């Protein structure tokens, strides 16, 4: 069973078609990123999936439970961290967590144990006392995440949790997301930061103007648009004449000599080219000391698919 099965979800706000009939499945135990620019429809999708907004059509099944027909059962399995922060500023981090934990039905020893655990995970143990209203944006965001984790949901949805916060908090959030995944939690993560999607995700859907325009692993996405791989070969020594020789067996690839110790290669399906490249080096008498493949990134994929930059 999928953690989330999104079926033809659609939502308009008057003339604005925010979400135009999307289908997605998020597997159990994966970090799945929804990557897209401002206004793509990410938050609208998240709101529908978490039962906060009624779709015009379509449905989302959370571990098999329809968010429209079995709202409570579906919601119980999800922890949602919305884009807007929702904490009580005049309560401490611990008091906030105790309050939200009771709202989630926890009490007694279990409640205080969970509060300790989530504080630890988001690294706020040292700051659990004192008004949370005085927290930095990043700390507030981490408290918000801790709140969503209290009832140990099997699925966590985070909507752009790192926007506008300090680098340390950002690092801590990304690390906690990975820890959660390693503990078996499924993560749906929205972002407009390509680097975050690349670092975190098992799979990524690229969203733009209310549609999913591509979905897969990073490697699949990059492959699909036929981007070229960039291979950097460190060699003992190479000359232009060596490259001319090598180029004969490397049809369709571009070889350049950056300096005497560095050959740069642009190739389609770089991993398949590698053996041919090594053979060519051997035959030419060029000794390879190191190799690095720099794959095309998601920014390029987005650019290819939409004709515009990811960060408008
Ligand atoms: N409650 C609303 N009323 C009217 N229009 C809305 C509402 N919510 C969203 N929209 C519109 O729907 C579109 C998608 O918005 P949404 O917030 O889902 O995008 P997003 O991908 O989350 O963007 P961001 O990265 O800026 O958060 C936008 O054009 C937005 O203005
Ligand atoms: Mg949003």
CSV table of C-alpha atoms and ligand atoms in Angstrom, one decimal:
chain,number,residue,atom,x,y,z
A,1,UNK,CA,0.0,0.0,0.0
A,2,UNK,CA,1.2,3.5,-0.8
A,3,UNK,CA,1.6,6.1,2.0
A,4,UNK,CA,-0.2,8.6,-0.2
A,5,UNK,CA,-2.2,8.0,-3.4
A,6,UNK,CA,-3.2,11.2,-5.0
A,7,UNK,CA,-5.9,10.8,-7.6
A,8,UNK,CA,-6.8,13.5,-10.0
A,9,UNK,CA,-6.8,16.3,-7.4
A,10,UNK,CA,-8.1,19.6,-8.7
A,11,UNK,CA,-8.7,23.0,-7.1
A,12,UNK,CA,-9.5,26.4,-8.4
A,13,UNK,CA,-9.8,29.7,-6.6
A,14,UNK,CA,-12.2,31.6,-8.9
A,15,UNK,CA,-10.3,32.1,-12.1
A,16,UNK,CA,-7.0,30.7,-10.7
A,17,UNK,CA,-6.6,27.0,-11.4
A,18,UNK,CA,-4.2,26.3,-8.6
A,19,UNK,CA,-4.1,22.5,-9.0
A,20,UNK,CA,-5.1,21.0,-12.4
A,21,UNK,CA,-5.8,17.3,-11.9
A,22,UNK,CA,-2.7,15.7,-10.4
A,23,UNK,CA,-1.9,12.0,-9.8
A,24,UNK,CA,1.0,11.0,-7.5
A,25,UNK,CA,1.9,8.0,-5.3
A,26,UNK,CA,4.2,8.4,-2.4
A,27,UNK,CA,5.7,5.1,-1.2
A,28,UNK,CA,6.1,4.1,2.4
A,29,UNK,CA,9.4,5.0,3.9
A,30,UNK,CA,10.6,7.4,1.2
A,31,UNK,CA,11.4,11.1,1.2
A,32,UNK,CA,9.3,12.5,-1.6
A,33,UNK,CA,9.8,16.1,-2.6
A,34,UNK,CA,7.4,18.3,-4.4
A,35,UNK,CA,9.6,20.8,-6.1
A,36,UNK,CA,8.3,23.9,-7.8
A,37,UNK,CA,8.4,27.7,-8.0
A,38,UNK,CA,6.2,30.2,-6.1
A,39,UNK,CA,2.5,29.7,-7.0
A,40,UNK,CA,3.1,26.2,-8.5
A,41,UNK,CA,0.3,24.8,-6.3
A,42,UNK,CA,2.4,23.0,-3.7
A,43,UNK,CA,0.6,24.3,-0.6
A,44,UNK,CA,-2.8,23.9,-2.2
A,45,UNK,CA,-1.9,20.3,-2.8
A,46,UNK,CA,-0.7,19.8,0.7
A,47,UNK,CA,-3.8,21.4,2.2
A,48,UNK,CA,-6.0,19.0,0.2
A,49,UNK,CA,-3.9,16.0,1.1
A,50,UNK,CA,-4.0,16.8,4.8
A,51,UNK,CA,-7.8,17.5,4.7
A,52,UNK,CA,-7.7,21.2,5.4
A,53,UNK,CA,-9.1,22.1,2.0
A,54,UNK,CA,-11.8,20.4,0.0
A,55,UNK,CA,-10.8,19.5,-3.5
A,56,UNK,CA,-13.1,20.4,-6.5
A,57,UNK,CA,-12.5,16.9,-7.6
A,58,UNK,CA,-10.3,13.9,-7.0
A,59,UNK,CA,-9.2,12.4,-3.7
A,60,UNK,CA,-6.1,11.4,-1.7
A,61,UNK,CA,-5.7,8.1,0.1
A,62,UNK,CA,-3.5,8.2,3.2
A,63,UNK,CA,-2.4,4.6,3.9
A,64,UNK,CA,-5.5,3.6,2.0
A,65,UNK,CA,-7.9,5.9,3.8
A,66,UNK,CA,-9.8,8.5,1.8
A,67,UNK,CA,-9.1,12.1,3.1
A,68,UNK,CA,-12.6,13.0,1.8
A,69,UNK,CA,-14.6,10.1,3.2
A,70,UNK,CA,-12.5,8.9,6.2
A,71,UNK,CA,-11.0,12.3,7.1
A,72,UNK,CA,-10.3,11.6,10.8
A,73,UNK,CA,-8.8,8.1,10.2
A,74,UNK,CA,-6.7,9.5,7.4
A,75,UNK,CA,-5.6,12.6,9.4
A,76,UNK,CA,-4.5,10.5,12.4
A,77,UNK,CA,-1.7,9.0,10.4
A,78,UNK,CA,-0.2,12.4,9.3
A,79,UNK,CA,1.8,15.1,11.0
A,80,UNK,CA,1.6,18.3,9.0
A,81,UNK,CA,4.0,21.2,9.3
A,82,UNK,CA,2.3,24.1,7.5
A,83,UNK,CA,4.1,27.0,5.8
A,84,UNK,CA,2.7,29.4,8.4
A,85,UNK,CA,4.0,28.9,11.9
A,86,UNK,CA,1.5,28.0,14.5
A,87,UNK,CA,2.8,28.2,18.1
A,88,UNK,CA,1.8,30.1,21.3
A,89,UNK,CA,4.5,32.8,21.6
A,90,UNK,CA,4.0,33.4,25.3
A,91,UNK,CA,4.5,29.7,26.1
A,92,UNK,CA,7.9,28.0,26.3
A,93,UNK,CA,8.8,25.3,23.7
A,94,UNK,CA,8.1,22.6,26.3
A,95,UNK,CA,4.7,24.2,27.3
A,96,UNK,CA,3.7,24.4,23.6
A,97,UNK,CA,4.6,20.7,23.1
A,98,UNK,CA,2.7,19.7,26.3
A,99,UNK,CA,-0.3,21.6,25.1
A,100,UNK,CA,-0.3,20.2,21.5
A,101,UNK,CA,0.5,16.7,22.8
A,102,UNK,CA,-2.6,16.7,25.0
A,103,UNK,CA,-4.6,17.9,22.0
A,104,UNK,CA,-3.2,14.9,20.2
A,105,UNK,CA,-4.5,12.7,23.0
A,106,UNK,CA,-1.2,12.0,24.8
A,107,UNK,CA,-0.8,12.3,28.6
A,108,UNK,CA,1.3,11.3,31.6
A,109,UNK,CA,4.7,9.7,31.2
A,110,UNK,CA,4.2,9.0,27.5
A,111,UNK,CA,3.5,12.7,26.8
A,112,UNK,CA,6.7,13.8,28.7
A,113,UNK,CA,8.7,11.1,27.0
A,114,UNK,CA,7.6,12.2,23.6
A,115,UNK,CA,8.2,15.8,24.4
A,116,UNK,CA,11.8,15.0,25.4
A,117,UNK,CA,12.3,12.9,22.2
A,118,UNK,CA,11.0,15.5,19.8
A,119,UNK,CA,12.9,18.3,21.5
A,120,UNK,CA,16.0,16.2,21.1
A,121,UNK,CA,15.3,15.4,17.4
A,122,UNK,CA,15.0,19.1,16.5
A,123,UNK,CA,17.8,20.1,18.8
A,124,UNK,CA,15.8,22.4,21.1
A,125,UNK,CA,16.4,20.5,24.4
A,126,UNK,CA,18.6,23.3,25.7
A,127,UNK,CA,16.0,26.0,24.8
A,128,UNK,CA,12.9,24.2,26.0
A,129,UNK,CA,12.3,26.9,28.7
A,130,UNK,CA,11.7,30.6,28.0
A,131,UNK,CA,9.2,32.2,25.7
A,132,UNK,CA,9.1,30.6,22.3
A,133,UNK,CA,8.0,34.0,21.0
A,134,UNK,CA,11.6,35.1,21.4
A,135,UNK,CA,12.9,32.3,19.3
A,136,UNK,CA,14.6,32.9,15.9
A,137,UNK,CA,12.5,32.1,12.8
A,138,UNK,CA,14.5,28.8,12.4
A,139,UNK,CA,13.9,27.8,16.0
A,140,UNK,CA,10.2,28.5,15.7
A,141,UNK,CA,10.1,26.4,12.6
A,142,UNK,CA,11.9,23.5,14.4
A,143,UNK,CA,9.4,23.8,17.3
A,144,UNK,CA,6.6,23.6,14.7
A,145,UNK,CA,8.1,20.4,13.3
A,146,UNK,CA,8.5,18.9,16.8
A,147,UNK,CA,4.7,19.6,17.4
A,148,UNK,CA,3.8,17.7,14.2
A,149,UNK,CA,5.9,14.7,15.4
A,150,UNK,CA,4.5,14.3,18.8
A,151,UNK,CA,1.9,11.6,18.0
A,152,UNK,CA,4.5,9.6,16.0
A,153,UNK,CA,2.7,9.8,12.7
A,154,UNK,CA,3.8,7.3,10.0
A,155,UNK,CA,3.7,10.2,7.5
A,156,UNK,CA,5.1,13.7,7.9
A,157,UNK,CA,4.3,16.5,5.5
A,158,UNK,CA,6.5,19.6,5.6
A,159,UNK,CA,5.6,22.6,3.5
A,160,UNK,CA,8.8,24.6,2.6
A,161,UNK,CA,10.2,24.3,6.2
A,162,UNK,CA,13.5,26.1,5.5
A,163,UNK,CA,12.3,29.3,3.8
A,164,UNK,CA,13.7,32.4,5.4
A,165,UNK,CA,15.6,30.8,8.2
A,166,UNK,CA,19.3,30.7,9.3
A,167,UNK,CA,21.7,28.2,7.8
A,168,UNK,CA,22.2,26.3,11.1
A,169,UNK,CA,18.5,25.7,11.5
A,170,UNK,CA,18.2,24.7,7.9
A,171,UNK,CA,20.9,22.2,8.4
A,172,UNK,CA,19.3,20.8,11.5
A,173,UNK,CA,15.9,20.5,9.8
A,174,UNK,CA,17.4,18.7,6.8
A,175,UNK,CA,19.2,16.3,9.2
A,176,UNK,CA,16.1,15.6,11.3
A,177,UNK,CA,14.2,14.8,8.1
A,178,UNK,CA,16.8,12.2,7.3
A,179,UNK,CA,16.8,10.8,10.8
A,180,UNK,CA,13.0,10.4,10.6
A,181,UNK,CA,13.2,8.6,7.3
A,182,UNK,CA,15.9,6.3,8.7
A,183,UNK,CA,13.4,5.5,11.5
A,184,UNK,CA,10.9,4.5,8.9
A,185,UNK,CA,8.7,7.6,8.6
A,186,UNK,CA,7.4,8.6,5.2
A,187,UNK,CA,8.1,12.2,4.3
A,188,UNK,CA,6.4,14.5,1.8
A,189,UNK,CA,8.5,17.6,1.5
A,190,UNK,CA,7.8,20.7,-0.5
A,191,UNK,CA,10.4,23.1,-1.6
A,192,UNK,CA,11.5,25.5,-4.3
A,193,UNK,CA,15.2,24.9,-3.5
A,194,UNK,CA,16.6,22.5,-6.0
A,195,UNK,CA,19.6,21.7,-3.7
A,196,UNK,CA,17.3,20.5,-0.9
A,197,UNK,CA,15.3,18.3,-3.2
A,198,UNK,CA,18.5,16.8,-4.5
A,199,UNK,CA,20.0,16.3,-1.1
A,200,UNK,CA,17.0,14.8,0.6
A,201,UNK,CA,14.8,13.0,-1.9
A,202,UNK,CA,14.4,9.4,-2.8
A,203,UNK,CA,12.0,10.7,-5.5
A,204,UNK,CA,11.0,14.1,-6.7
A,205,UNK,CA,7.9,15.5,-8.5
A,206,UNK,CA,8.4,18.8,-10.3
A,207,UNK,CA,5.3,20.9,-10.2
A,208,UNK,CA,4.5,24.0,-12.2
A,209,UNK,CA,1.3,26.0,-12.8
A,210,UNK,CA,-0.8,23.4,-11.1
A,211,UNK,CA,0.6,20.4,-12.9
A,212,UNK,CA,3.1,17.7,-12.2
A,213,UNK,CA,5.5,18.0,-15.2
A,214,UNK,CA,7.9,15.3,-14.2
A,215,UNK,CA,8.3,12.6,-11.5
A,216,UNK,CA,11.1,10.2,-10.6
A,217,UNK,CA,14.4,9.8,-8.9
A,218,UNK,CA,16.8,12.6,-9.5
A,219,UNK,CA,18.8,10.4,-11.9
A,220,UNK,CA,15.6,9.5,-13.9
A,221,UNK,CA,14.5,13.1,-14.1
A,222,UNK,CA,17.9,14.2,-15.3
A,223,UNK,CA,18.1,11.3,-17.8
A,224,UNK,CA,14.7,11.9,-19.2
A,225,UNK,CA,15.5,15.2,-20.7
A,226,UNK,CA,18.7,13.8,-22.1
A,227,UNK,CA,21.0,16.1,-20.2
A,228,UNK,CA,24.6,15.6,-20.8
A,229,UNK,CA,26.9,14.2,-18.0
A,230,UNK,CA,30.0,16.1,-17.3
A,231,UNK,CA,32.9,13.8,-16.6
A,232,UNK,CA,36.2,15.1,-15.2
A,233,UNK,CA,39.2,12.8,-15.7
A,234,UNK,CA,42.4,13.5,-13.7
A,235,UNK,CA,45.3,12.1,-15.6
A,236,UNK,CA,49.1,11.8,-15.1
A,237,UNK,CA,49.6,13.8,-18.3
A,238,UNK,CA,47.7,14.4,-21.6
A,239,UNK,CA,48.3,16.4,-24.7
A,240,UNK,CA,45.9,17.7,-27.4
A,241,UNK,CA,47.1,15.0,-29.8
A,242,UNK,CA,46.1,12.3,-27.2
A,243,UNK,CA,42.6,13.8,-27.1
A,244,UNK,CA,42.3,13.8,-30.9
A,245,UNK,CA,43.2,10.1,-30.8
A,246,UNK,CA,40.7,9.3,-28.0
A,247,UNK,CA,37.9,11.2,-29.7
A,248,UNK,CA,37.9,8.7,-32.6
A,249,UNK,CA,36.3,6.0,-30.3
A,250,UNK,CA,34.0,8.4,-28.4
A,251,UNK,CA,31.5,9.5,-31.0
A,252,UNK,CA,29.0,12.1,-29.8
A,253,UNK,CA,31.0,13.1,-26.8
A,254,UNK,CA,32.9,16.3,-26.4
A,255,UNK,CA,36.5,16.1,-25.0
A,256,UNK,CA,38.4,19.1,-23.8
A,257,UNK,CA,41.8,19.5,-22.2
A,258,UNK,CA,41.5,21.8,-19.2
A,259,UNK,CA,45.1,21.5,-18.3
A,260,UNK,CA,47.8,18.8,-18.7
A,261,UNK,CA,46.3,16.8,-15.8
A,262,UNK,CA,42.6,17.3,-16.5
A,263,UNK,CA,40.4,16.1,-19.3
A,264,UNK,CA,36.8,17.2,-19.4
A,265,UNK,CA,34.2,15.2,-21.2
A,266,UNK,CA,30.6,16.0,-22.0
A,267,UNK,CA,28.7,12.8,-22.8
A,268,UNK,CA,25.1,11.5,-23.1
A,269,UNK,CA,24.7,8.7,-20.6
A,270,UNK,CA,28.1,9.3,-19.0
A,271,UNK,CA,28.1,6.1,-17.0
A,272,UNK,CA,27.9,4.1,-20.2
A,273,UNK,CA,30.6,6.1,-21.8
A,274,UNK,CA,33.0,5.5,-18.9
A,275,UNK,CA,34.3,2.1,-20.0
A,276,UNK,CA,34.9,3.3,-23.5
A,277,UNK,CA,36.6,6.3,-22.2
A,278,UNK,CA,39.0,4.2,-20.0
A,279,UNK,CA,39.8,2.0,-23.0
A,280,UNK,CA,40.6,5.0,-25.1
A,281,UNK,CA,42.9,6.4,-22.4
A,282,UNK,CA,44.6,3.0,-22.2
A,283,UNK,CA,45.1,2.8,-25.9
A,284,UNK,CA,46.5,6.3,-26.1
A,285,UNK,CA,48.8,5.7,-23.1
A,286,UNK,CA,47.1,8.3,-20.9
A,287,UNK,CA,47.2,7.2,-17.2
A,288,UNK,CA,43.9,8.0,-15.3
A,289,UNK,CA,44.4,8.9,-11.7
A,290,UNK,CA,40.9,9.9,-10.7
A,291,UNK,CA,37.4,10.3,-12.3
A,292,UNK,CA,34.4,12.3,-11.3
A,293,UNK,CA,31.0,12.4,-12.9
A,294,UNK,CA,29.1,15.6,-12.3
A,295,UNK,CA,25.5,15.0,-13.3
A,296,UNK,CA,23.2,17.6,-14.7
A,297,UNK,CA,21.0,19.0,-12.0
A,298,UNK,CA,17.3,19.6,-11.6
A,299,UNK,CA,17.6,23.3,-12.4
A,300,UNK,CA,18.5,22.2,-15.9
A,301,UNK,CA,15.6,19.8,-16.0
A,302,UNK,CA,13.1,22.5,-15.0
A,303,UNK,CA,14.6,24.9,-17.5
A,304,UNK,CA,14.3,22.3,-20.3
A,305,UNK,CA,10.7,21.4,-19.4
A,306,UNK,CA,9.3,24.9,-18.8
A,307,UNK,CA,11.7,27.2,-20.6
A,308,UNK,CA,12.1,29.3,-17.4
A,309,UNK,CA,14.4,29.3,-14.4
A,310,UNK,CA,13.3,27.6,-11.2
A,311,UNK,CA,13.9,30.7,-9.2
A,312,UNK,CA,11.8,33.4,-10.8
B,1,LIG,N1,-7.0,30.7,-0.6
B,1,LIG,C1,-6.7,31.2,-1.8
B,1,LIG,N2,-7.4,32.1,-2.5
B,1,LIG,C2,-7.1,32.5,-3.7
B,1,LIG,N3,-6.0,32.0,-4.4
B,1,LIG,C3,-5.2,31.1,-3.8
B,1,LIG,C4,-5.5,30.7,-2.5
B,1,LIG,N4,-4.5,29.8,-2.2
B,1,LIG,C5,-3.7,29.7,-3.2
B,1,LIG,N5,-4.1,30.5,-4.2
B,1,LIG,C6,-3.5,30.7,-5.5
B,1,LIG,O1,-3.2,29.4,-6.1
B,1,LIG,C7,-2.0,29.3,-6.7
B,1,LIG,C8,-1.1,28.3,-6.1
B,1,LIG,O2,-0.8,28.7,-4.8
B,1,LIG,P1,0.0,27.8,-3.7
B,1,LIG,O3,0.1,28.5,-2.4
B,1,LIG,O4,-0.6,26.4,-3.7
B,1,LIG,O5,1.5,27.7,-4.4
B,1,LIG,P2,2.8,27.2,-3.8
B,1,LIG,O6,3.4,26.3,-4.8
B,1,LIG,O7,2.6,26.7,-2.4
B,1,LIG,O8,3.7,28.5,-3.8
B,1,LIG,P3,4.8,29.1,-2.7
B,1,LIG,O9,6.1,28.4,-3.1
B,1,LIG,O10,4.9,30.5,-2.9
B,1,LIG,O11,4.3,28.7,-1.3
B,1,LIG,C9,-1.4,30.7,-6.6
B,1,LIG,O12,-1.7,31.4,-7.8
B,1,LIG,C10,-2.1,31.3,-5.5
B,1,LIG,O13,-2.2,32.7,-5.6
B,2,LIG,MG1,3.3,27.3,-0.6
